Every structure is written in C-alpha cells, then in structure tokens.
XYZ file of N, CA and C in Angstrom:
618
model
N 79.605 47.888 119.304
C 78.761 48.619 118.354
C 79.196 50.072 118.228
N 79.434 50.724 119.386
C 79.818 52.132 119.367
C 81.169 52.305 118.678
N 82.078 51.319 118.871
C 83.387 51.388 118.207
C 83.227 51.317 116.689
N 82.355 50.422 116.241
C 82.104 50.275 114.803
C 81.540 51.554 114.219
N 80.581 52.163 114.945
C 79.999 53.429 114.483
C 81.049 54.524 114.429
N 81.956 54.520 115.415
C 83.017 55.522 115.435
C 83.952 55.381 114.255
N 84.289 54.134 113.899
C 85.152 53.879 112.751
C 84.472 54.325 111.470
N 83.180 53.999 111.336
C 82.437 54.392 110.135
C 82.367 55.910 110.004
N 82.135 56.568 111.131
C 82.046 58.022 111.115
C 83.385 58.639 110.724
N 84.461 58.064 111.241
C 85.797 58.570 110.913
C 86.090 58.390 109.420
N 85.721 57.225 108.883
C 85.936 56.974 107.458
C 85.086 57.918 106.601
N 83.872 58.151 107.050
C 82.994 59.070 106.320
C 83.589 60.470 106.288
N 84.117 60.917 107.429
C 84.731 62.237 107.497
C 85.978 62.299 106.628
N 86.750 61.210 106.609
C 87.955 61.166 105.778
C 87.607 61.276 104.297
N 86.542 60.567 103.891
C 86.124 60.630 102.490
C 85.639 62.024 102.137
N 84.876 62.622 103.033
C 84.376 63.990 102.805
C 85.543 64.961 102.640
N 86.518 64.849 103.518
C 87.671 65.746 103.431
C 88.478 65.481 102.168
N 88.569 64.219 101.773
C 89.288 63.882 100.544
C 88.615 64.507 99.329
N 87.283 64.533 99.312
C 86.541 65.168 98.221
C 86.798 66.670 98.195
N 86.818 67.295 99.374
C 87.099 68.732 99.454
C 88.514 69.030 98.960
N 89.465 68.233 99.413
C 90.859 68.452 99.033
C 91.061 68.244 97.530
N 90.426 67.208 96.991
C 90.559 66.928 95.559
C 89.960 68.060 94.731
N 88.791 68.521 95.131
C 88.144 69.626 94.405
C 89.007 70.876 94.452
N 89.557 71.165 95.623
C 90.397 72.354 95.769
C 91.617 72.272 94.853
N 92.212 71.094 94.766
C 93.346 70.924 93.869
C 92.967 71.105 92.412
N 91.827 70.563 92.021
C 91.371 70.685 90.640
C 90.969 72.116 90.297
N 90.591 72.887 91.305
C 90.145 74.264 91.084
C 91.299 75.251 90.985
N 92.512 74.759 91.077
C 93.656 75.676 90.999
C 93.711 76.377 89.646
N 93.254 75.688 88.591
C 93.359 76.253 87.245
C 92.008 76.334 86.534
N 90.916 76.266 87.271
C 89.598 76.383 86.641
C 88.581 76.886 87.655
N 87.436 77.317 87.138
C 86.344 77.779 87.995
C 85.485 76.602 88.436
N 84.746 76.812 89.506
C 83.854 75.764 89.998
C 82.797 75.412 88.953
N 82.341 76.412 88.204
C 81.287 76.166 87.207
C 81.749 75.236 86.091
N 83.061 75.111 85.895
C 83.572 74.227 84.836
C 84.047 72.878 85.384
N 83.985 72.707 86.699
C 84.448 71.460 87.307
C 83.385 70.368 87.175
N 83.816 69.168 86.811
C 82.890 68.046 86.693
C 82.903 67.175 87.932
N 81.733 66.686 88.302
C 81.626 65.838 89.490
C 82.491 64.589 89.344
N 82.515 64.011 88.148
C 83.306 62.795 87.943
C 84.806 63.069 88.045
N 85.220 64.303 87.730
C 86.633 64.654 87.922
C 87.012 64.516 89.393
N 86.119 64.987 90.246
C 86.392 64.977 91.691
C 86.393 63.550 92.221
N 85.360 62.788 91.862
C 85.273 61.424 92.388
C 86.388 60.546 91.841
N 86.791 60.795 90.595
C 87.896 60.024 90.019
C 89.196 60.308 90.762
N 89.393 61.562 91.146
C 90.614 61.939 91.865
C 90.687 61.278 93.238
N 89.518 61.046 93.844
C 89.474 60.440 95.183
C 89.423 58.922 95.093
N 88.904 58.414 93.967
C 88.760 56.971 93.823
C 87.475 56.437 94.395
N 86.408 57.270 94.345
C 85.094 56.828 94.813
C 84.091 57.008 93.675
N 82.926 56.415 93.833
C 81.890 56.509 92.809
C 81.103 57.806 92.982
N 80.446 58.271 91.912
C 79.569 59.438 92.041
C 78.495 59.230 93.116
N 78.028 58.001 93.263
C 77.036 57.717 94.309
C 77.593 58.035 95.687
N 78.863 57.713 95.903
C 79.499 58.003 97.193
C 79.579 59.508 97.434
N 79.778 60.272 96.362
C 79.837 61.733 96.488
C 78.557 62.263 97.129
N 77.406 61.727 96.678
C 76.111 62.237 97.139
C 75.804 61.859 98.590
N 76.622 61.037 99.193
C 76.463 60.768 100.617
C 77.006 61.925 101.456
N 77.776 62.796 100.806
C 78.429 63.887 101.526
C 77.950 65.268 101.084
N 77.633 65.406 99.799
C 77.234 66.703 99.268
C 76.055 66.525 98.314
N 75.178 67.514 98.278
C 74.031 67.445 97.373
C 74.482 67.585 95.920
N 75.456 68.459 95.697
C 75.998 68.694 94.361
C 77.303 69.461 94.518
N 77.895 69.882 93.403
C 79.166 70.601 93.475
C 79.012 71.984 94.110
N 77.845 72.577 93.973
C 77.602 73.859 94.646
C 77.677 73.689 96.156
N 77.101 72.609 96.639
C 77.133 72.315 98.077
C 78.572 72.104 98.542
N 79.355 71.400 97.742
C 80.778 71.223 98.061
C 81.484 72.579 98.064
N 81.150 73.434 97.099
C 81.759 74.769 97.042
C 81.471 75.590 98.273
N 80.246 75.503 98.772
C 79.875 76.225 99.997
C 80.704 75.720 101.176
N 80.906 74.402 101.239
C 81.740 73.825 102.302
C 83.177 74.329 102.188
N 83.671 74.495 100.964
C 85.015 75.024 100.767
C 85.117 76.473 101.229
N 84.064 77.237 101.033
C 84.042 78.629 101.513
C 84.218 78.661 103.025
N 83.448 77.826 103.714
C 83.529 77.783 105.178
C 84.913 77.340 105.628
N 85.479 76.372 104.932
C 86.813 75.875 105.264
C 87.868 76.945 104.990
N 87.680 77.708 103.926
C 88.673 78.691 103.503
C 88.767 79.873 104.453
N 87.632 80.325 104.968
C 87.620 81.557 105.755
C 87.516 81.334 107.257
N 87.228 80.115 107.669
C 87.025 79.855 109.094
C 88.212 80.203 109.968
N 89.406 79.742 109.587
C 90.580 79.986 110.422
C 90.993 81.455 110.397
N 90.722 82.161 109.288
C 91.058 83.578 109.225
C 90.180 84.379 110.178
N 88.924 83.975 110.311
C 88.014 84.612 111.273
C 88.635 84.618 112.662
N 89.015 83.444 113.108
C 89.512 83.308 114.475
C 90.821 84.065 114.666
N 91.672 84.090 113.640
C 92.952 84.793 113.755
C 92.742 86.296 113.896
N 91.843 86.857 113.095
C 91.584 88.294 113.169
C 90.900 88.643 114.489
N 89.979 87.803 114.935
C 89.322 88.026 116.223
C 90.348 88.066 117.349
N 91.271 87.131 117.322
C 92.295 87.076 118.367
C 93.171 88.318 118.326
N 93.525 88.764 117.119
C 94.370 89.951 116.987
C 93.660 91.189 117.534
N 92.373 91.310 117.262
C 91.625 92.475 117.735
C 91.463 92.452 119.246
N 91.389 91.259 119.806
C 91.272 91.135 121.255
C 92.595 91.461 121.944
N 93.708 91.115 121.281
C 95.033 91.312 121.874
C 95.546 92.730 121.689
N 95.258 93.321 120.516
C 95.825 94.617 120.184
C 94.731 95.678 120.112
N 94.671 96.525 121.101
C 93.703 97.618 121.081
C 94.287 98.865 120.424
N 95.621 98.951 120.326
C 96.255 100.092 119.680
C 96.090 99.959 118.160
N 95.436 100.919 117.501
C 95.139 100.795 116.071
C 96.373 100.575 115.199
N 97.486 101.278 115.495
C 98.678 101.131 114.659
C 99.290 99.744 114.789
N 99.348 99.235 116.001
C 99.873 97.875 116.189
C 98.943 96.844 115.560
N 97.643 97.103 115.625
C 96.674 96.187 115.022
C 96.842 96.137 113.507
N 97.177 97.270 112.900
C 97.410 97.312 111.458
C 98.549 96.370 111.085
N 99.674 96.499 111.788
C 100.827 95.642 111.497
C 100.481 94.175 111.691
N 99.759 93.876 112.757
C 99.409 92.486 113.055
C 98.440 91.940 112.010
N 97.499 92.756 111.568
C 96.513 92.311 110.588
C 97.187 91.963 109.262
N 98.070 92.828 108.790
C 98.774 92.567 107.531
C 99.627 91.303 107.662
N 100.250 91.134 108.813
C 101.058 89.932 109.067
C 100.199 88.676 109.014
N 99.010 88.737 109.609
C 98.095 87.588 109.614
C 97.651 87.239 108.195
N 97.301 88.254 107.420
C 96.830 88.011 106.055
C 97.933 87.372 105.217
N 99.151 87.919 105.312
C 100.266 87.363 104.543
C 100.521 85.911 104.945
N 100.483 85.633 106.238
C 100.703 84.266 106.712
C 99.595 83.330 106.296
N 98.352 83.829 106.306
C 97.221 82.986 105.924
C 97.293 82.610 104.447
N 97.666 83.563 103.607
C 97.805 83.265 102.183
C 98.919 82.248 101.966
N 100.017 82.404 102.692
C 101.138 81.470 102.567
C 100.717 80.056 102.947
N 99.928 79.927 104.011
C 99.522 78.608 104.508
C 98.310 78.033 103.791
N 97.490 78.905 103.182
C 96.226 78.452 102.577
C 96.039 79.030 101.172
N 97.096 79.022 100.401
C 97.039 79.651 99.072
C 95.912 79.098 98.184
N 95.718 77.765 98.089
C 94.614 77.266 97.247
C 93.240 77.754 97.711
N 93.057 77.857 99.031
C 91.778 78.333 99.555
C 91.538 79.796 99.188
N 92.566 80.619 99.339
C 92.413 82.042 99.033
C 92.201 82.249 97.542
N 92.893 81.453 96.712
C 92.685 81.535 95.264
C 91.242 81.182 94.922
N 90.713 80.167 95.584
C 89.322 79.761 95.360
C 88.364 80.902 95.704
N 88.572 81.544 96.856
C 87.696 82.643 97.271
C 87.799 83.808 96.298
N 89.015 84.169 95.918
C 89.223 85.294 95.008
C 88.544 85.050 93.663
N 88.614 83.805 93.179
C 88.046 83.476 91.871
C 86.525 83.371 91.923
N 86.002 82.795 93.008
C 84.572 82.502 93.059
C 83.740 83.611 93.691
N 84.394 84.630 94.268
C 83.636 85.716 94.898
C 82.678 86.361 93.912
N 83.096 86.467 92.672
C 82.230 87.031 91.628
C 82.046 86.008 90.501
N 82.102 84.718 90.862
C 82.007 83.657 89.874
C 80.579 83.319 89.475
N 80.459 82.215 88.734
C 79.168 81.882 88.143
C 78.296 80.949 88.947
N 78.730 80.541 90.144
C 77.922 79.621 90.955
C 77.288 80.414 92.086
N 75.999 80.666 91.958
C 75.318 81.598 92.862
C 75.390 81.202 94.337
N 75.132 79.932 94.696
C 75.198 79.580 96.120
C 76.574 79.844 96.733
N 77.620 79.676 95.934
C 78.973 79.918 96.438
C 79.215 81.413 96.580
N 78.792 82.206 95.598
C 78.895 83.663 95.709
C 78.191 84.149 96.964
N 76.991 83.621 97.189
C 76.209 84.038 98.354
C 76.868 83.594 99.655
N 77.475 82.411 99.645
C 78.163 81.926 100.847
C 79.362 82.801 101.173
N 80.095 83.206 100.146
C 81.243 84.099 100.363
C 80.766 85.440 100.899
N 79.703 85.980 100.295
C 79.164 87.263 100.762
C 78.709 87.162 102.212
N 78.081 86.045 102.565
C 77.624 85.847 103.945
C 78.797 85.786 104.906
N 79.833 85.055 104.533
C 81.018 84.954 105.376
C 81.674 86.319 105.568
N 81.767 87.102 104.502
C 82.381 88.425 104.608
C 81.500 89.373 105.423
N 80.187 89.176 105.366
C 79.279 89.962 106.208
C 79.505 89.635 107.675
N 79.625 88.345 107.988
C 79.924 87.942 109.366
C 81.273 88.503 109.799
N 82.217 88.488 108.893
C 83.537 89.027 109.160
C 83.431 90.501 109.544
N 82.669 91.251 108.743
C 82.483 92.679 109.016
C 81.783 92.893 110.355
N 80.830 92.025 110.697
C 80.159 92.113 112.002
C 81.173 91.985 113.137
N 82.071 90.996 112.996
C 83.069 90.751 114.036
C 84.051 91.917 114.147
N 84.483 92.420 112.986
C 85.411 93.550 112.995
C 84.739 94.786 113.589
N 83.481 95.015 113.231
C 82.750 96.169 113.764
C 82.625 96.081 115.279
N 82.359 94.890 115.784
C 82.243 94.710 117.233
C 83.563 95.039 117.915
N 84.682 94.638 117.297
C 85.992 94.942 117.860
C 86.317 96.420 117.781
N 86.002 97.047 116.655
C 86.264 98.478 116.480
C 85.467 99.322 117.476
N 84.244 98.894 117.737
C 83.370 99.660 118.633
C 83.934 99.737 120.049
N 84.767 98.772 120.425
C 85.340 98.743 121.762
C 86.551 99.652 121.905
N 87.100 100.115 120.789
C 88.289 100.953 120.842
C 87.923 102.398 121.191
N 88.694 103.051 122.046
C 88.384 104.426 122.468
C 88.219 105.405 121.313
N 88.969 105.174 120.208
C 88.886 106.097 119.086
C 87.503 106.074 118.428
N 86.707 105.043 118.751
C 85.350 104.942 118.189
C 84.307 105.649 119.049
N 84.710 106.249 120.151
C 83.755 106.962 121.013
C 83.056 108.058 120.213
N 81.739 108.073 120.275
C 80.956 109.070 119.563
C 80.539 108.663 118.169
N 81.069 107.540 117.689
C 80.703 107.080 116.353
C 79.324 106.420 116.373
N 78.587 106.592 115.288
C 77.314 105.885 115.154
C 77.584 104.438 114.770
N 76.608 103.577 115.014
C 76.747 102.165 114.633
C 76.961 102.026 113.125
N 76.248 102.855 112.343
C 76.379 102.776 110.886
C 77.791 103.137 110.430
N 78.382 104.140 111.079
C 79.725 104.555 110.682
C 80.766 103.504 111.069
N 80.594 102.887 112.234
C 81.510 101.812 112.643
C 81.389 100.646 111.672
N 80.175 100.349 111.284
C 79.956 99.257 110.336
C 80.585 99.574 108.979
N 80.439 100.813 108.530
C 81.055 101.234 107.269
C 82.571 101.052 107.326
N 83.178 101.456 108.446
C 84.617 101.310 108.611
C 85.027 99.834 108.598
N 84.250 98.994 109.265
C 84.529 97.558 109.299
C 84.495 96.971 107.890
N 83.518 97.356 107.099
C 83.424 96.850 105.727
C 84.610 97.315 104.892
N 85.066 98.537 105.150
C 86.238 99.044 104.445
C 87.466 98.211 104.780
N 87.635 97.880 106.052
C 88.763 97.043 106.467
C 88.669 95.647 105.849
N 87.476 95.063 105.838
C 87.312 93.717 105.287
C 87.600 93.709 103.784
N 87.101 94.711 103.071
C 87.388 94.796 101.639
C 88.898 94.919 101.401
N 89.548 95.686 102.255
C 90.993 95.852 102.124
C 91.719 94.531 102.385
N 91.250 93.770 103.382
C 91.844 92.467 103.680
C 91.734 91.533 102.478
N 90.561 91.501 101.862
C 90.345 90.610 100.712
C 91.242 91.021 99.547
N 91.313 92.331 99.294
C 92.157 92.827 98.213
C 93.627 92.500 98.454
N 94.073 92.719 99.682
C 95.478 92.445 100.020
C 95.782 90.958 99.881
N 94.878 90.110 100.359
C 95.074 88.667 100.243
C 95.180 88.255 98.779
N 94.345 88.825 97.933
C 94.380 88.500 96.506
C 95.712 88.922 95.884
N 96.249 90.052 96.331
C 97.525 90.526 95.795
C 98.680 89.617 96.212
N 98.601 89.065 97.410
C 99.648 88.169 97.888
C 99.674 86.839 97.126
N 98.575 86.484 96.471
C 98.446 85.163 95.869
C 99.582 84.811 94.917
N 99.838 85.672 93.961
C 100.827 85.378 92.930
C 102.100 86.196 93.113
N 102.298 86.738 94.310
C 103.420 87.646 94.531
C 104.753 86.914 94.644
N 105.793 87.518 94.098
C 107.163 87.065 94.312
C 107.618 87.595 95.672
N 108.747 87.106 96.207
C 109.244 87.653 97.480
C 109.423 89.172 97.436
N 109.886 89.701 96.294
C 110.044 91.148 96.168
C 108.685 91.833 96.178
N 107.710 91.228 95.495
C 106.360 91.785 95.474
C 105.747 91.795 96.870
N 106.000 90.730 97.627
C 105.418 90.624 98.963
C 105.845 91.782 99.853
N 107.098 92.157 99.757
C 107.591 93.279 100.554
C 106.874 94.573 100.172
N 106.690 94.774 98.859
C 106.008 95.976 98.386
C 104.536 95.966 98.795
N 103.884 94.808 98.639
C 102.467 94.691 98.995
C 102.265 94.937 100.485
N 103.147 94.373 101.300
C 103.055 94.560 102.747
C 103.185 96.028 103.114
N 104.189 96.697 102.537
C 104.403 98.113 102.824
C 103.208 98.957 102.387
N 102.709 98.685 101.181
C 101.569 99.453 100.662
C 100.324 99.224 101.510
N 100.077 97.980 101.884
C 98.897 97.663 102.689
C 98.943 98.385 104.031
N 100.104 98.386 104.664
C 100.241 99.074 105.949
C 100.009 100.569 105.796
N 100.560 101.167 104.738
C 100.379 102.610 104.535
C 98.925 102.945 104.220
N 98.266 102.112 103.436
C 96.855 102.344 103.130
C 96.000 102.275 104.393
N 96.293 101.279 105.237
C 95.529 101.152 106.480
C 95.810 102.313 107.428
N 97.019 102.844 107.395
C 97.328 103.989 108.242
C 96.613 105.252 107.749
N 96.444 105.376 106.430
C 95.648 106.485 105.897
C 94.216 106.387 106.410
N 93.665 105.162 106.368
C 92.308 104.950 106.887
C 92.265 105.271 108.373
N 93.278 104.818 109.117
C 93.327 105.058 110.553
C 93.418 106.551 110.864
N 94.204 107.286 110.079
C 94.322 108.732 110.277
C 92.982 109.420 110.034
N 92.317 109.031 108.958
C 90.997 109.592 108.687
C 90.003 109.249 109.784
N 90.145 108.056 110.343
C 89.254 107.627 111.430
C 89.388 108.546 112.647
N 90.616 108.926 112.966
C 90.840 109.776 114.141
C 90.186 111.145 113.994
N 90.012 111.578 112.731
C 89.459 112.928 112.495
C 88.046 112.877 111.917
N 87.437 111.693 111.950
C 86.119 111.533 111.321
C 85.073 112.448 111.949
N 85.144 112.645 113.251
C 84.124 113.439 113.953
C 84.443 114.938 113.955
N 85.611 115.319 113.411
C 85.983 116.730 113.434
C 85.021 117.596 112.638
N 84.475 117.010 111.566
C 83.572 117.788 110.711
C 82.141 117.764 111.217
C-alpha cells in the first residue's frame, strides 16, 4: 500500500512540475494575464480537470513559479554573505552569482522581470513578498559586518533594499545581453556597487 501511495505521489509531483515547466515555456513571449489554462494543459497532455488537482487557477501557478524562480537565488546569496565578510570581495561574488543564475535560469528571471509589475495581482504580491524576504536576509548579513557598526536598523534595511533592487536590475540587464554586453554589464554593476560601498563607509561621517 505504501509503495502504491509513493508511486502516486511521485506521479502527482511529476505532473505538477510538468505544468510549471510548460507554463514557463509558454510565458517566454507573453504575460501571465494573457496565458490560457487550456494552453498549459494541452502542452502537458492533461485535462483542465487534472490542472485543478494541483493549482486553484493560473494565478496560483504563477505564485508557485515565483517561489521556484527565486528560491535558489536566496540560498546562493545567503551562502555568499556567510562566506565573504569583506565588502569588496562580496561585491564581486554577488555579481558573479547573479550572472550565473540568469545563465542557468533565464526563463525564470524573464518571468520575474515581466510579472513584477504585471497585471496579475497575486503574482505581483508574491514577487514583492519574496523580495522583501530577500532584503530581510541581506540586512541580517549586512548587520554582522564591522562596517555596519553604529548603523540604525532602518539604515541597514535601507541599504539592503538598495542592494536587492540593484540585483534585480542587473539580472534583468543580463537577460538579453550578448557576450560583449555581459562584460560591460558586469563591469558597470561592480562599479555601481563599489560606489554604494564607498558611500556606506562614510555614511556616519555626517
């Protein structure tokens, strides 16, 4: 009995992932608000009824895609902040992580970039929530760095949000970049972050 349940659960998970993958592929050239449920189920080869065993509607699927899109980036940035306490080295590592993440997850990043200000409210809110959690994690890491001594919680949080906004912008720029563009984007991103880092060192001077 337990083996049968395990097989069913595995098949259910496979179908769910197939729906996510199919939707992501279809969203390469359109917004979620224009995507049809039957387009997704037709691509997977299941009935619309089967879709509702996994998601309430396409908005619910979109929220799941948000979590899938940003989950691995969370852990990568957390690991980098834990490993690199030197701000300049962390800058280089962060830009490297973002470039690599876009390379490995281009459809996911395109989805986030398009839907962050898109027409499906639950997805917009899910992205905003994920980026808020991201800023929380970055702020916690920044607070541990010696250069943050004397900073208020609000100022550390402001800095974290600035870094997160920069990460999102840089990732969006990498999306359609040529190899030549990537080199320029990488250089510009590093210099911009170093400007922020320089200002951070002198924030308490005034």
